[in-house]
Amino acid sequence: MLVLLVVFIVTAPLLTNAIPLKLPQTNAVAPPDQAKPLVVSVDKQGNYFLDTEPLSLEEVGARVREAHSQDPARGVQLRADENVVYAKVAQAMAVIQQSGITRLAVMTDAKG
């Protein structure tokens, strides 16, 4: 669990995501070039999405586990609305960790 607490704060273009979220703002660093990561989103109602597909938390875990078995180097970007209950984010992080993912980035918007 401690590994998940150490996350990369990155900024990425959000034009391809159709899930409306209000991300918290921070000063961020550009992400390194890597294979396209999976995007797990949590909207302000606490609903989970893998890319743009709404899924239950268990389904997200199964899909992330399957993707990890196909490409162990693939990472996950976790996007959560700033108004979502923290427990929903913690549950998503736990499911991602249990799937074997070691590369997790928590997404924010850049200030200014």
XYZ file of C-alpha atoms in Angstrom:
112
model
C 0.000 0.000 0.000
C 2.902 2.339 0.662
C 4.023 1.976 -2.940
C 0.699 3.415 -4.058
C 1.164 6.421 -1.803
C 4.204 7.402 -3.857
C 2.599 8.659 -7.053
C 3.604 10.845 -9.948
C 1.736 14.129 -10.326
C 1.490 14.719 -14.052
C -0.430 16.811 -16.508
C -1.783 15.320 -19.719
C -4.176 16.545 -22.395
C -7.697 15.656 -21.327
C -9.294 16.262 -24.710
C -9.741 12.537 -25.364
C -11.666 11.842 -22.152
C -15.415 12.330 -22.227
C -15.977 11.916 -18.467
C -16.691 15.394 -17.026
C -14.467 15.809 -13.964
C -13.220 18.834 -12.088
C -9.628 17.853 -11.261
C -7.670 19.523 -8.455
C -5.001 21.976 -9.610
C -1.265 21.620 -8.899
C 2.071 22.538 -10.386
C 2.891 19.474 -12.452
C 5.587 17.864 -14.539
C 5.111 16.530 -18.071
C 4.836 12.725 -18.239
C 7.656 10.662 -19.779
C 7.056 8.935 -23.126
C 5.514 5.515 -22.472
C 2.899 3.167 -23.894
C -0.625 4.562 -23.656
C -1.723 4.005 -20.042
C -5.122 2.794 -18.926
C -7.282 5.612 -17.573
C -9.402 4.878 -14.500
C -11.785 7.724 -13.613
C -13.996 8.379 -10.602
C -16.682 11.022 -11.129
C -18.147 13.198 -8.370
C -20.976 10.692 -7.758
C -18.391 7.955 -7.112
C -18.975 6.050 -10.362
C -15.986 4.217 -11.878
C -14.903 4.295 -15.526
C -12.189 2.534 -17.499
C -11.338 4.969 -20.268
C -14.916 6.136 -21.010
C -16.763 2.889 -20.204
C -18.748 2.879 -16.931
C -17.938 -0.237 -14.863
C -18.263 -1.539 -11.334
C -15.143 -1.503 -9.178
C -14.793 -5.289 -9.566
C -15.036 -5.015 -13.364
C -12.376 -2.278 -13.373
C -10.094 -4.577 -11.372
C -10.645 -7.491 -13.753
C -9.972 -5.355 -16.841
C -6.840 -3.790 -15.331
C -5.591 -7.252 -14.308
C -6.179 -8.532 -17.865
C -4.358 -5.552 -19.399
C -1.458 -6.006 -16.956
C -1.121 -9.680 -17.901
C -0.863 -8.666 -21.584
C 1.635 -5.820 -20.959
C 3.276 -5.739 -17.485
C 4.973 -2.399 -18.240
C 1.673 -0.602 -18.897
C 0.712 2.054 -16.376
C -2.557 3.425 -15.049
C -3.675 7.036 -14.779
C -6.166 7.633 -11.968
C -8.460 10.611 -12.516
C -10.809 11.564 -9.716
C -13.115 14.534 -9.354
C -11.919 16.847 -6.583
C -15.318 16.520 -4.848
C -15.461 12.712 -4.751
C -15.379 10.952 -1.370
C -11.769 9.929 -0.691
C -12.833 6.356 0.139
C -13.840 5.858 -3.525
C -10.350 6.922 -4.662
C -8.691 4.690 -2.048
C -10.804 1.717 -3.189
C -9.787 2.329 -6.809
C -6.113 2.527 -5.791
C -6.404 -0.740 -3.849
C -8.006 -2.555 -6.804
C -5.285 -1.228 -9.120
C -2.569 -2.409 -6.729
C -4.166 -5.857 -6.394
C -4.139 -6.096 -10.199
C -0.340 -6.029 -10.148
C 0.091 -2.520 -11.570
C 3.232 -0.772 -10.302
C 2.990 2.394 -12.405
C 0.192 4.616 -11.118
C -0.172 8.321 -11.890
C -2.749 10.512 -10.157
C -3.931 13.161 -12.615
C -4.442 16.847 -11.783
C -4.947 20.057 -13.748
C -2.123 22.601 -13.905
C -2.641 25.867 -11.997
C -3.145 29.031 -13.955
